[in-house]
Short mmCIF file of C-alpha atoms in Angstrom, two decimals:
data_model
loop_
_atom_site.label_atom_id
_atom_site.label_comp_id
_atom_site.label_asym_id
_atom_site.label_seq_id
_atom_site.Cartn_x
_atom_site.Cartn_y
_atom_site.Cartn_z
CA MET A 1 -195.56 -120.54 138.56
CA ASP A 2 -197.33 -117.29 139.52
CA SER A 3 -198.66 -116.91 135.96
CA PHE A 4 -200.77 -120.00 136.45
CA GLY A 5 -202.34 -118.42 139.48
CA SER A 6 -203.25 -115.23 137.66
CA ASP A 7 -204.76 -117.20 134.78
CA LEU A 8 -207.05 -118.98 137.16
CA SER A 9 -208.25 -115.83 138.94
CA SER A 10 -208.81 -113.98 135.63
CA GLY A 11 -211.03 -116.85 134.44
CA SER A 12 -213.19 -116.64 137.50
CA SER A 13 -213.78 -112.89 137.19
CA SER A 14 -215.97 -113.53 134.14
CA GLY A 15 -218.15 -115.70 136.34
CA LYS A 16 -217.69 -118.90 134.36
CA ILE A 17 -215.26 -121.71 135.27
CA ASP A 18 -214.00 -123.55 132.19
CA PRO A 19 -213.23 -127.15 133.13
CA GLY A 20 -211.06 -127.58 130.03
CA THR A 21 -208.73 -124.75 130.95
CA ILE A 22 -208.49 -125.92 134.55
CA MET A 23 -207.69 -129.50 133.53
CA GLU A 24 -204.99 -128.27 131.15
CA GLN A 25 -203.46 -126.26 133.92
CA VAL A 26 -203.64 -129.14 136.34
CA LYS A 27 -201.88 -131.43 133.85
CA VAL A 28 -199.19 -128.84 133.14
CA GLN A 29 -198.51 -128.25 136.80
CA ILE A 30 -198.35 -131.94 137.57
CA ALA A 31 -195.89 -132.41 134.73
CA VAL A 32 -193.73 -129.56 136.03
CA ALA A 33 -193.77 -130.86 139.57
CA ASN A 34 -193.01 -134.37 138.33
CA ALA A 35 -190.00 -133.07 136.37
CA GLN A 36 -188.80 -131.18 139.45
CA GLU A 37 -189.02 -134.29 141.59
CA LEU A 38 -187.17 -136.30 138.95
CA LEU A 39 -184.37 -133.70 138.70
CA GLN A 40 -184.01 -133.46 142.46
CA ARG A 41 -183.62 -137.21 142.94
CA MET A 42 -181.43 -137.56 139.87
CA THR A 43 -179.12 -134.81 141.09
CA ASP A 44 -178.87 -136.51 144.48
CA LYS A 45 -178.00 -139.92 143.04
CA CYS A 46 -175.62 -138.72 140.38
CA PHE A 47 -173.80 -136.47 142.77
CA LYS A 48 -173.23 -139.44 145.06
CA LYS A 49 -172.11 -141.66 142.19
CA CYS A 50 -169.96 -139.29 140.21
CA ILE A 51 -168.34 -136.76 142.51
CA GLY A 52 -165.78 -138.22 144.86
CA LYS A 53 -163.87 -135.54 146.65
CA PRO A 54 -165.33 -132.21 145.50
CA GLY A 55 -162.67 -130.14 143.76
CA SER A 56 -162.68 -126.55 142.60
CA THR A 57 -164.50 -127.35 139.37
CA LEU A 58 -166.30 -130.29 137.71
CA ASP A 59 -163.61 -131.98 135.63
CA ASN A 60 -164.20 -133.77 132.32
CA SER A 61 -164.62 -137.25 133.76
CA GLU A 62 -167.13 -135.99 136.29
CA GLN A 63 -169.11 -134.22 133.56
CA LYS A 64 -169.16 -137.35 131.42
CA CYS A 65 -170.19 -139.44 134.41
CA ILE A 66 -173.04 -137.07 135.21
CA ALA A 67 -174.29 -137.18 131.62
CA MET A 68 -174.24 -141.03 131.65
CA CYS A 69 -175.76 -141.17 135.05
CA MET A 70 -178.67 -138.93 133.93
CA ASP A 71 -179.41 -141.25 130.99
CA ARG A 72 -179.20 -144.36 133.15
CA TYR A 73 -181.39 -142.79 135.79
CA MET A 74 -184.10 -142.04 133.27
CA ASP A 75 -183.79 -145.54 131.83
CA ALA A 76 -184.13 -146.89 135.36
CA TRP A 77 -187.16 -144.70 135.94
CA ASN A 78 -188.88 -146.00 132.81
CA THR A 79 -188.03 -149.63 133.74
CA VAL A 80 -189.49 -149.15 137.23
CA SER A 81 -192.55 -147.43 135.80
CA ARG A 82 -193.24 -150.35 133.43
CA ALA A 83 -192.63 -152.92 136.17
CA TYR A 84 -194.96 -151.12 138.62
CA ASN A 85 -197.61 -150.75 135.97
CA SER A 86 -197.60 -154.43 135.08
CA ARG A 87 -197.73 -155.38 138.73
CA LEU A 88 -200.74 -153.14 139.24
CA GLN A 89 -202.52 -154.69 136.26
CA ARG A 90 -201.74 -158.14 137.55
CA GLU A 91 -203.18 -157.25 141.00
CA ARG A 92 -206.30 -155.74 139.41
CA ALA A 93 -206.81 -158.86 137.27
CA ARG A 94 -206.79 -160.99 140.43
CA ILE A 95 -209.66 -159.02 141.97
CA MET B 1 -191.15 -124.62 146.62
CA MET B 2 -194.54 -125.97 147.66
CA SER B 3 -195.66 -122.75 149.27
CA LEU B 4 -194.77 -120.82 146.07
CA VAL B 5 -197.27 -122.89 144.09
CA MET B 6 -199.98 -122.85 146.69
CA THR B 7 -200.06 -119.22 147.73
CA SER B 8 -200.09 -118.02 144.15
CA TYR B 9 -203.50 -119.61 143.81
CA PHE B 10 -205.24 -119.07 147.07
CA CYS B 11 -204.64 -115.71 148.65
CA GLY B 12 -207.58 -114.05 150.24
CA GLY B 13 -211.28 -114.70 149.98
CA SER B 14 -213.20 -117.73 151.18
CA SER B 15 -210.83 -120.05 149.32
CA CYS B 16 -208.20 -119.70 152.01
CA PHE B 17 -209.67 -122.51 154.09
CA HIS B 18 -208.75 -124.95 151.35
CA VAL B 19 -205.05 -124.24 152.01
CA HIS B 20 -205.36 -125.37 155.58
CA ALA B 21 -207.42 -128.46 154.72
CA CYS B 22 -204.72 -129.76 152.39
CA GLN B 23 -201.89 -128.90 154.72
CA ARG B 24 -203.63 -130.75 157.56
CA ALA B 25 -203.64 -133.98 155.62
CA PRO B 26 -200.00 -134.95 155.31
CA LEU B 27 -200.80 -138.53 156.01
CA LEU B 28 -203.39 -138.80 153.32
CA TYR B 29 -201.22 -137.17 150.71
CA PRO B 30 -197.55 -138.18 150.63
CA SER B 31 -195.16 -135.30 150.61
CA HIS B 32 -195.13 -135.07 146.88
CA VAL B 33 -196.01 -131.77 145.25
CA PRO B 34 -198.30 -133.00 142.43
CA VAL B 35 -200.61 -134.68 144.91
CA TYR B 36 -200.82 -131.48 146.96
CA ILE B 37 -201.64 -129.59 143.78
CA ILE B 38 -204.52 -131.96 143.11
CA CYS B 39 -205.77 -131.57 146.68
CA PHE B 40 -206.06 -127.83 146.14
CA TYR B 41 -207.77 -128.25 142.76
CA LYS B 42 -210.25 -130.66 144.30
CA SER B 43 -211.03 -128.17 147.06
CA PHE B 44 -211.44 -125.53 144.39
CA ALA B 45 -213.78 -127.71 142.37
CA MET B 46 -215.89 -128.37 145.47
CA ALA B 47 -216.01 -124.69 146.48
CA ASP B 48 -219.36 -123.03 146.55
CA PHE B 49 -218.84 -120.52 143.79
CA SER B 50 -222.14 -118.76 144.36
CA SER B 51 -221.12 -117.48 147.76
CA SER B 52 -217.62 -116.46 146.76
CA PHE B 53 -218.48 -114.54 143.65
CA ASP B 54 -221.98 -113.20 144.32
CA MET B 55 -223.60 -115.31 141.59
CA PRO B 56 -227.14 -116.72 141.71
CA SER B 57 -227.11 -120.08 143.48
CA ALA B 58 -225.54 -122.92 141.51
CA SER B 59 -227.80 -124.41 138.86
CA LEU B 60 -228.12 -128.10 137.99
CA SER B 61 -225.73 -127.78 135.04
CA GLU B 62 -223.06 -126.11 137.23
CA ASN B 63 -223.34 -128.94 139.74
CA ALA B 64 -222.92 -131.48 136.93
CA GLU B 65 -219.91 -129.52 135.70
CA ALA B 66 -218.33 -129.45 139.15
CA ALA B 67 -218.95 -133.18 139.51
CA GLU B 68 -217.34 -133.90 136.17
CA LEU B 69 -214.36 -131.69 137.12
CA GLN B 70 -213.96 -133.63 140.35
CA ARG B 71 -214.01 -136.86 138.44
CA LEU B 72 -211.33 -135.66 136.00
CA ILE B 73 -209.23 -134.37 138.88
CA ALA B 74 -209.52 -137.71 140.65
CA VAL B 75 -208.10 -139.40 137.53
CA GLU B 76 -205.16 -137.00 137.52
CA GLN B 77 -204.69 -137.60 141.18
CA GLN B 78 -204.33 -141.31 140.59
CA LYS B 79 -201.79 -140.69 137.87
CA ALA B 80 -199.82 -138.40 140.19
CA GLN B 81 -199.81 -140.93 143.01
CA PHE B 82 -198.55 -143.58 140.55
CA GLN B 83 -195.70 -141.33 139.53
CA ALA B 84 -194.87 -140.46 143.14
CA GLN B 85 -194.52 -144.18 143.80
CA VAL B 86 -192.31 -144.68 140.77
CA HIS B 87 -190.03 -141.94 142.12
CA ASN B 88 -189.82 -143.75 145.50
CA PHE B 89 -189.14 -147.16 143.91
CA THR B 90 -186.55 -145.74 141.57
CA ASP B 91 -184.83 -144.08 144.52
CA VAL B 92 -184.63 -147.30 146.51
CA CYS B 93 -183.84 -149.67 143.63
CA TRP B 94 -181.20 -147.46 142.17
CA ASP B 95 -179.11 -147.95 145.31
CA LYS B 96 -179.73 -151.67 145.24
CA CYS B 97 -179.11 -152.37 141.55
CA MET B 98 -176.83 -149.79 139.97
CA ASP B 99 -173.05 -150.19 140.40
CA LYS B 100 -171.15 -147.92 138.01
CA PRO B 101 -173.04 -145.81 135.52
CA SER B 102 -172.32 -147.29 132.12
CA SER B 103 -173.22 -146.39 128.57
CA LYS B 104 -176.27 -148.63 128.54
CA LEU B 105 -178.65 -150.26 131.00
CA ASP B 106 -177.54 -153.91 130.73
CA SER B 107 -180.05 -156.77 131.08
CA ARG B 108 -178.75 -157.80 134.53
CA THR B 109 -179.42 -154.36 135.95
CA GLU B 110 -182.76 -154.21 134.25
CA THR B 111 -183.79 -157.59 135.74
CA CYS B 112 -182.60 -156.37 139.13
CA LEU B 113 -184.76 -153.26 138.87
CA VAL B 114 -187.89 -155.22 137.96
CA SER B 115 -187.30 -157.74 140.75
CA CYS B 116 -186.61 -154.88 143.15
CA VAL B 117 -190.01 -153.32 142.46
CA GLU B 118 -191.82 -156.64 142.80
CA ARG B 119 -190.05 -157.58 146.03
CA PHE B 120 -190.55 -154.13 147.48
CA ILE B 121 -194.31 -154.45 146.87
CA ASP B 122 -194.28 -157.97 148.33
CA THR B 123 -192.43 -156.68 151.35
CA THR B 124 -195.00 -153.88 151.82
CA LEU B 125 -197.87 -156.36 151.63
CA THR B 126 -196.14 -158.79 154.00
CA ILE B 127 -195.56 -156.10 156.54
CA THR B 128 -199.07 -154.75 156.23
CA ASN B 129 -200.64 -158.22 156.65
CA ARG B 130 -198.44 -159.26 159.58
CA PHE B 131 -198.91 -155.90 161.31
CA THR B 132 -202.67 -156.24 160.96
CA GLN B 133 -202.45 -159.69 162.55
CA MET B 134 -200.28 -158.36 165.37
CA VAL B 135 -202.71 -155.57 166.07
CA GLN B 136 -205.67 -157.94 166.05
CA LYS B 137 -203.84 -160.38 168.38
CA GLY B 138 -202.83 -157.52 170.64
CA ALA B 139 -206.39 -156.39 170.96
CA HIS B 140 -207.36 -159.46 173.00
#
């Protein structure tokens, strides 16, 4: 994360701000933050679904459950994304 | 996690006030990191570079560049807000629709997820409208 900050400051020392570089960095950071959010929520949901009484290790069934849960969560995310997108388009078409 | 991203960009100099401006607006920007990131970039794009870096005052082309940058950032902001909402919806609708994680998302679950999103939005609109009415009635 800190490397992004140093890139930005080094660009400004030359006196010219390059919009292309900034936009690239914006997009990368947003993507990273989005992935972090996804992982945080996925971990929360899959822990609740797959781990009953926490033991001393994650046994095989729990590992398989987590793997399946991750795939299902991402499928669900994509489904919700499509549904929300089509709803937004429908609402815009009405205006 | 948020402070890690923010302080690595804006430490020292006249840019510091942008940090406070974005932190003061938690109601405008939901607590979702990408939107905060955009807030900071917008502040940066609007900053008066000439005073910060001892350059001659901003020319017309630099103003046009800053305006274009603001526009592009606004586009990214919209995308980030969309994704933040998808995270929220998925969170809520997962609890409503998913029973046991299986090897595939079956059509019943998929229908449930789509309906969940639609009904959640309808609920939000219903609440907003009725609340507006209540407030207007209460004002008399």
